Amino acid sequence: MSEKKAYAIEIENLTKSYGKHRGVDAVSLQVEAGDIFGFLGPNGAGKSTTIRSMLGMLRFQEGKIRLLGLDAQKQQKEILRQVGYMPSEAMFYPSMKVREVIRFAADARGMDCRVEAERLCERLAVDRDKKIEELSLGNRKKVSIVCAMQHRPKLLILDEPTSGLDPLMQEAFFSLIQEANKEGSTCFLSSHVLPEVRRYCRNVAFIKEGKLICVDAVENLTKSGLRRVKVREGGQEREFVYTGEMKALIHQLGGMELEDVLIEEPSLEELFMHYYERE
């Protein structure tokens, strides 16, 4: 007899509209406990609307949401104790010092998080004596990471977490995510950056214009063989999307008098189109 799967996130038929404006339409999604799950889509696709609905920050017209087995509408207080949330834009009281903001976030949950907060601040090189108004976007992001992770939540919900972080801090951030995951945390990562989702997530969902396009394992993305190719020949540049064998592409390019060539990962739109055609 097969063991029943445990889900950290269960979304059923979520529908949220803003008058005539699109929000999300009949989104259904399950995320297994212990997963690092990528929620991928271009800006304005409905990622933040879905996340805010999950956390009880938005009233939605239709659907059901359960986080860690708890009803998102009826048990919001208990959910917020067990969930770490990092919004896409870190908003804090500008006159407060960093250490005050971090302590305030812990006190809001009624928890003593000083040891873990100190560890996170050291890993991310957070200056706790500066005021929020003195910080760059990247440094405010780091404070937001500490606030989201210091209580060692069972579920991490991260909305565009790496925007504003330099490459070194992005590496440090994902190291922390992987460590939390090894300790049992489920991570739900919203992003429009395809390479970081490919590198760190196990499963991924695509959302576009408020509708869920597909849910798949990340390893299946790389199997698509989809690549964007840019070539310059005879002073002329052209660009195309290639989906075949890499060996055949190299053979084809070898027969051209090329001045330059670039082979890179596809854009989100190209990947979406690939999934549309496959379906």
Phi, psi and omega in degrees: 000126183288144181284138181289133180288143175261131181248133175277331180227129175227113179242127183234113173055042180291123178228124179217123177233155178247080185064239179276350184274144181285139170244267172225151187230109173053048180277125175234132187202140174233135178238120181292145175301136179090002182273156162251108193246128179264132178246103197247139177174159179292165178302136180084009183281340182120008182295308182293324177299317178298313182296316181292329174293319179301323185267006178078014180275343177232141171274127180251154186285321183219156172112174178225143178225132174233130175242125181055033180081003183253143179289122186296334180269325185266338186234040185299320183298314180292323178299315183294338175286331186256356184246140171253124184240130175240110181288163180293329177239120183279113181245118178227165173295120189297331184274352180281148174282157182304314181297328179290320179296317181295317179293322178299319179295322178290317181296328180297335177262358181066037185231149174266107185245019189299318182295312181291323178298318179295319179298315180295319180297322178292318181295326184260004181055053180270126176274106186280352183264353179277155173278153181304320183294345180269356187266147172286171177302315181298320180288329174293323177300319181295322176297320179297322177298315180299315180298325182283332190251348190294337180265012177050062185290157177285335181225126176253125177243115191236115185259108182048057189289336187264354179296127181095347179270138176286164185306321180295319179289329174298317177298315180297319180299311183290333173297318178295320179297316181295322178295315179298321179295319178297332178275000174115357180284141171269137182240126179245110190246111176274135183199158167242012180260101186299315183301321181289328176292317179299322187283323191248337185266155178262322179229159186212147172239141176254130175235139179213131179052040175081000181242141178283121182277312180195161172233130185206165173284142182300325181300334178287336177295316182290335179288343181296333180069014183286128179219146172262131183241130175241128179231150173236123183220124180061034180079358180254137178254140172217160187221139178208162177258131184243137183235007184265200179289139180296325180299319180293323179295314180299319178298318180294317180292330180295339180271005181250152176269082188273141172264333180197151177213142177225125176243121185220173179293151181288160172287168177301318182298320179293322178293320176301313181299323178300317180290322176303312183294322181294320179290000000 
